[in-house]
Short mmCIF file of C-alpha atoms and ligand atoms in Angstrom, two decimals:
data_model
loop_
_atom_site.label_atom_id
_atom_site.label_comp_id
_atom_site.label_asym_id
_atom_site.label_seq_id
_atom_site.Cartn_x
_atom_site.Cartn_y
_atom_site.Cartn_z
CA MET A 1 -125.56 25.30 -223.59
CA ALA A 2 -122.06 26.16 -222.07
CA ASP A 3 -122.63 23.90 -219.22
CA GLN A 4 -123.12 20.69 -220.98
CA ALA A 5 -120.20 18.11 -220.48
CA LEU A 6 -118.11 16.89 -223.63
CA TRP A 7 -117.57 13.30 -223.20
CA PHE A 8 -114.24 11.70 -224.61
CA ALA A 9 -115.54 8.14 -223.74
CA PHE A 10 -113.02 5.17 -224.48
CA LYS A 11 -113.65 1.53 -225.26
CA GLY A 12 -110.02 0.39 -224.95
CA ASP A 13 -108.33 2.57 -227.03
CA TRP A 14 -111.07 4.09 -229.32
CA LEU A 15 -112.85 6.78 -229.09
CA LEU A 16 -116.58 7.32 -229.50
CA VAL A 17 -117.60 9.49 -231.81
CA PHE A 18 -120.98 10.41 -234.10
CA GLU A 19 -120.53 8.17 -237.46
CA ASN A 20 -121.82 10.96 -239.93
CA GLY A 21 -120.77 14.38 -240.17
CA PRO A 22 -117.58 15.69 -238.72
CA VAL A 23 -115.49 14.69 -236.19
CA ARG A 24 -117.78 15.17 -232.79
CA VAL A 25 -118.15 13.51 -229.43
CA PRO A 26 -121.29 13.30 -227.84
CA PHE A 27 -122.58 15.18 -224.69
CA ALA A 28 -123.32 13.52 -221.50
CA ASP A 29 -127.36 14.05 -221.37
CA GLU A 30 -127.13 12.69 -225.23
CA LEU A 31 -127.20 8.93 -224.32
CA ASN A 32 -126.32 6.54 -222.00
CA LEU A 33 -123.66 5.12 -221.92
CA ASP A 34 -122.32 2.22 -218.71
CA ILE A 35 -119.74 4.27 -217.48
CA THR A 36 -116.46 2.51 -215.59
CA PHE A 37 -114.62 5.49 -215.13
CA ARG A 38 -114.17 8.90 -215.72
CA TRP A 39 -112.35 12.16 -214.73
CA GLU A 40 -112.12 15.90 -215.69
CA ILE A 41 -109.87 17.14 -218.02
CA GLY A 42 -110.78 20.91 -218.65
CA ASP A 43 -112.69 22.47 -221.29
CA LEU A 44 -113.02 22.55 -225.18
CA ASP A 45 -115.33 25.53 -226.57
CA GLY A 46 -115.96 26.43 -222.90
CA HIS A 47 -117.80 22.83 -222.43
CA THR A 48 -116.27 20.79 -219.45
CA CYS A 49 -115.09 17.36 -220.73
CA TRP A 50 -114.45 14.39 -219.29
CA ALA A 51 -111.68 10.94 -219.69
CA VAL A 52 -114.58 7.93 -219.78
CA GLU A 53 -114.41 4.30 -219.76
CA THR A 54 -116.90 2.44 -220.98
CA GLY A 55 -118.13 -0.81 -221.78
CA SER A 56 -120.88 -0.47 -223.56
CA GLU A 57 -121.35 -1.16 -227.25
CA ALA A 58 -121.73 2.15 -229.28
CA PRO A 59 -125.38 3.68 -229.43
CA GLU A 60 -127.27 3.88 -232.96
CA GLY A 61 -125.60 6.73 -235.35
CA MET A 62 -121.71 6.22 -233.19
CA VAL A 63 -118.93 4.44 -233.73
CA PHE A 64 -115.87 4.01 -232.11
CA ARG A 65 -112.48 4.68 -233.90
CA ASP A 66 -108.68 5.12 -233.51
CA LEU A 67 -107.48 8.84 -233.02
CA ARG A 68 -105.04 8.43 -236.16
CA SER A 69 -108.44 8.35 -237.96
CA PHE A 70 -108.55 11.54 -237.28
CA PHE A 71 -105.33 13.38 -238.10
CA PHE A 72 -107.05 14.79 -241.09
CA GLY A 73 -110.53 15.33 -239.92
CA VAL A 74 -110.45 17.38 -236.56
CA ASP A 75 -108.26 20.77 -234.78
CA GLU A 76 -105.38 20.60 -233.36
CA THR A 77 -107.29 21.50 -229.82
CA PHE A 78 -109.68 18.37 -230.12
CA PHE A 79 -106.69 16.10 -231.06
CA ARG A 80 -104.74 17.09 -227.98
CA LYS A 81 -107.91 16.78 -225.57
CA ALA A 82 -108.96 13.41 -226.75
CA GLY A 83 -104.87 12.36 -226.56
CA ARG A 84 -104.97 13.52 -222.98
CA ALA A 85 -108.54 11.62 -222.69
CA LYS A 86 -107.28 8.54 -224.16
CA GLN A 87 -104.16 8.25 -222.06
CA ILE A 88 -105.82 9.27 -218.44
CA VAL A 89 -108.27 6.00 -219.50
CA GLY A 90 -105.55 4.31 -220.89
CA TRP A 91 -103.67 4.53 -217.55
CA HIS A 92 -106.78 3.14 -215.29
CA ALA A 93 -106.79 0.37 -217.19
CA THR A 94 -103.69 -0.63 -216.61
CA HIS A 95 -103.38 0.41 -213.08
CA ARG A 96 -106.19 -1.16 -211.66
CA TYR A 97 -103.90 -3.29 -209.36
CA CYS A 98 -100.87 -2.54 -207.53
CA GLY A 99 -97.57 -3.08 -209.69
CA ARG A 100 -95.49 -3.43 -206.40
CA CYS A 101 -98.34 -5.71 -204.02
CA GLY A 102 -100.54 -6.50 -206.30
CA GLY A 103 -103.65 -4.80 -203.83
CA LYS A 104 -106.26 -2.40 -205.51
CA THR A 105 -105.65 1.14 -206.22
CA GLU A 106 -108.39 3.28 -205.72
CA PRO A 107 -108.31 7.17 -206.67
CA ALA A 108 -106.35 9.55 -204.55
CA THR A 109 -107.63 12.85 -204.08
CA GLY A 110 -107.16 16.04 -205.49
CA GLU A 111 -104.28 15.05 -208.19
CA LEU A 112 -104.44 12.29 -210.91
CA ALA A 113 -102.71 9.69 -209.45
CA LYS A 114 -103.68 6.30 -207.66
CA ARG A 115 -103.15 4.99 -204.35
CA CYS A 116 -102.45 1.78 -203.64
CA THR A 117 -105.35 0.19 -200.80
CA ARG A 118 -103.26 -2.28 -199.40
CA CYS A 119 -99.39 -0.58 -199.59
CA GLY A 120 -100.18 2.69 -200.06
CA MET A 121 -98.24 3.39 -203.03
CA MET A 122 -98.94 5.61 -205.19
CA HIS A 123 -99.33 5.56 -209.14
CA TYR A 124 -99.46 7.85 -211.59
CA PRO A 125 -100.19 8.56 -215.32
CA ARG A 126 -96.70 7.10 -217.37
CA LEU A 127 -95.61 9.53 -219.70
CA SER A 128 -92.56 7.92 -221.97
CA PRO A 129 -90.13 10.74 -223.39
CA ALA A 130 -88.82 10.40 -226.67
CA ALA A 131 -86.38 12.38 -228.51
CA ILE A 132 -86.84 12.74 -232.27
CA VAL A 133 -84.46 14.66 -234.34
CA LEU A 134 -83.51 16.37 -237.61
CA VAL A 135 -80.02 16.29 -238.59
CA ARG A 136 -78.29 18.75 -241.22
CA ASN A 137 -75.56 18.02 -243.06
CA GLY A 138 -74.86 21.43 -245.24
CA GLU A 139 -77.98 21.77 -246.90
CA LYS A 140 -79.44 18.36 -246.92
CA ILE A 141 -81.19 16.77 -243.65
CA LEU A 142 -80.71 13.03 -242.71
CA LEU A 143 -84.11 10.53 -243.68
CA ALA A 144 -84.70 7.58 -242.90
CA ARG A 145 -87.37 4.57 -242.50
CA SER A 146 -87.55 1.42 -240.39
CA PRO A 147 -88.79 -1.40 -242.14
CA GLY A 148 -92.12 -0.96 -240.02
CA PHE A 149 -93.14 2.25 -242.24
CA PRO A 150 -95.46 2.53 -245.16
CA PRO A 151 -93.77 1.43 -248.35
CA GLY A 152 -91.52 4.41 -249.55
CA LEU A 153 -91.88 6.37 -246.55
CA TYR A 154 -88.80 8.26 -244.76
CA SER A 155 -88.99 10.26 -241.46
CA VAL A 156 -86.53 11.93 -239.12
CA LEU A 157 -84.73 9.79 -236.57
CA ALA A 158 -86.59 8.95 -233.35
CA GLY A 159 -86.07 6.87 -230.00
CA PHE A 160 -86.98 6.52 -226.09
CA VAL A 161 -84.88 8.44 -223.54
CA GLU A 162 -83.37 5.48 -221.26
CA PRO A 163 -83.38 5.80 -217.51
CA GLY A 164 -80.32 8.06 -216.36
CA GLU A 165 -80.30 9.52 -220.25
CA SER A 166 -80.39 12.83 -220.37
CA ILE A 167 -82.70 13.83 -223.66
CA GLU A 168 -79.40 15.37 -225.44
CA GLU A 169 -77.40 11.82 -224.64
CA ALA A 170 -80.63 10.24 -226.02
CA VAL A 171 -80.29 12.06 -229.13
CA GLY A 172 -76.70 11.45 -230.10
CA ARG A 173 -77.39 7.49 -228.87
CA GLU A 174 -80.14 7.19 -231.23
CA VAL A 175 -78.47 8.88 -234.08
CA ARG A 176 -75.00 6.44 -233.19
CA GLU A 177 -76.84 3.62 -233.24
CA GLU A 178 -79.29 3.55 -235.70
CA VAL A 179 -77.62 5.22 -238.45
CA GLY A 180 -73.58 5.22 -237.09
CA ILE A 181 -72.76 8.89 -236.94
CA GLU A 182 -72.00 11.70 -234.55
CA VAL A 183 -74.31 15.13 -234.37
CA THR A 184 -73.25 18.45 -232.57
CA ASN A 185 -75.12 21.74 -231.75
CA VAL A 186 -77.90 19.82 -230.90
CA ARG A 187 -80.84 22.50 -230.46
CA TYR A 188 -84.39 22.70 -229.09
CA PHE A 189 -86.88 22.41 -232.03
CA GLY A 190 -90.16 22.21 -229.83
CA SER A 191 -92.22 19.30 -228.48
CA GLN A 192 -95.70 17.59 -229.05
CA PRO A 193 -97.64 14.82 -226.54
CA TRP A 194 -98.58 12.01 -228.67
CA PRO A 195 -100.56 9.54 -227.10
CA PHE A 196 -99.30 6.09 -228.77
CA PRO A 197 -99.46 5.01 -226.15
CA ASN A 198 -97.79 7.68 -223.98
CA SER A 199 -95.41 9.95 -225.23
CA LEU A 200 -93.78 13.36 -225.18
CA MET A 201 -92.14 13.68 -228.06
CA ILE A 202 -88.84 16.06 -227.79
CA GLY A 203 -87.74 17.63 -230.65
CA PHE A 204 -84.53 18.81 -231.92
CA THR A 205 -81.96 19.86 -234.53
CA ALA A 206 -78.37 19.02 -234.98
CA ASP A 207 -76.08 19.15 -236.92
CA TYR A 208 -73.68 16.15 -238.71
CA ALA A 209 -70.02 15.76 -237.08
CA GLY A 210 -68.84 13.13 -238.45
CA GLY A 211 -68.94 9.57 -239.44
CA GLU A 212 -70.72 7.21 -242.49
CA LEU A 213 -74.08 6.81 -242.74
CA ILE A 214 -74.59 3.00 -241.52
CA PRO A 215 -77.91 1.95 -241.00
CA GLU A 216 -78.38 -0.81 -237.92
CA PRO A 217 -79.97 -3.71 -239.06
CA GLY A 218 -83.27 -4.69 -238.43
CA GLU A 219 -84.12 -1.29 -236.96
CA ILE A 220 -83.35 1.72 -240.25
CA GLU A 221 -83.32 -0.51 -243.53
CA ASP A 222 -82.30 3.06 -245.47
CA ALA A 223 -81.15 6.24 -244.75
CA GLY A 224 -79.72 8.83 -246.45
CA TRP A 225 -78.82 12.99 -246.90
CA TYR A 226 -81.57 14.95 -248.56
CA GLY A 227 -81.77 18.70 -250.01
CA ALA A 228 -85.21 20.40 -249.60
CA ASP A 229 -85.95 20.12 -254.03
CA GLU A 230 -85.23 16.49 -253.39
CA LEU A 231 -86.82 14.47 -250.72
CA PRO A 232 -88.30 11.64 -250.73
CA GLU A 233 -91.71 10.44 -250.02
CA ILE A 234 -91.84 11.78 -246.17
CA PRO A 235 -94.88 11.63 -243.97
CA VAL A 236 -97.66 13.69 -245.82
CA ARG A 237 -100.26 11.54 -244.28
CA VAL A 238 -99.75 13.52 -241.11
CA PRO A 239 -100.28 17.20 -241.09
CA ALA A 240 -97.76 19.02 -239.62
CA ARG A 241 -99.64 20.88 -237.07
CA ILE A 242 -100.12 17.22 -236.12
CA SER A 243 -97.30 15.56 -235.97
CA ILE A 244 -93.81 17.37 -234.87
CA ALA A 245 -91.88 14.82 -237.60
CA ARG A 246 -93.81 17.08 -240.41
CA ALA A 247 -93.19 20.50 -238.46
CA MET A 248 -89.25 19.86 -238.42
CA ILE A 249 -89.57 18.91 -241.95
CA ASP A 250 -91.47 21.40 -243.45
CA ASP A 251 -89.22 24.40 -241.21
CA PHE A 252 -86.45 22.91 -243.14
CA VAL A 253 -87.87 23.10 -246.52
CA GLU A 254 -89.62 26.66 -245.58
CA GLN A 255 -85.60 27.76 -244.55
CA HIS A 256 -84.86 26.85 -248.43
CA GLY A 257 -87.59 29.34 -249.53
CA LEU A 258 -89.95 25.85 -250.63
CA ASP A 259 -93.53 25.26 -249.86
CA PRO A 260 -94.61 22.51 -248.22
CA GLU A 261 -97.78 22.65 -249.03
CA ASP A 262 -96.02 21.42 -252.71
CA LEU A 263 -94.86 18.30 -250.65
CA LYS A 264 -98.82 17.44 -249.88
CA THR A 265 -100.38 14.83 -251.60
CA PRO A 266 -104.27 14.80 -251.86
CA GLN A 267 -106.01 11.88 -249.27
ZN1 ZN B 301 -99.86 -1.98 -203.07
#
């Protein structure tokens, strides 16, 4: 039934899925939901997919779940599609009215945009680019923990790009602000959409260029240099295929002849 449409239906930030078995979203004709918005978001396994906003309660046998709970339960393609749907539904929910004049917005034709019915201003989904950087110092990498992390957890540094700033400048500023050191040789690693709520994580590696590690009060509670065989607890709860931070650390570990699988703890 290749023409059946899949519904990525959100209530707030949570996605409607079947309660039991592998994570699965419903086909449109499997249920009767009260739909307040929908937008086509491409294909998955030959099925057309829709981002859907609903105010309905979960039907029998289904639940609304946070996408974070899927990190280990779904493949990356599904996670990406669900993340795209989440961001589009979230954009719809926060752009019912124009930010300039307060007029009602309506869908624009032919593009992912809304037009203000009063002043004509166009409103597009907001993306927030963030720089994430793995800093190397010889055979060691910089890992730090923010006060909001789960106990014991360390990761690479990250921060949002500010207006007027290049992504490379954001890397240098974030590292300087958060731990007080300078970096050089900023090189692109890869990028990843991160739908919590609308980031695009842009990953870099960089080399230590000077200064002493001084964690920024309130932002970073500890930072240090770690070799591949002496890593503290890193984001093992988030697989590399889902988290670019984890992918960067795994890459470093592999370059030192170790197996990232050894870092992973059972769920
Ligand atoms: Zn307006």
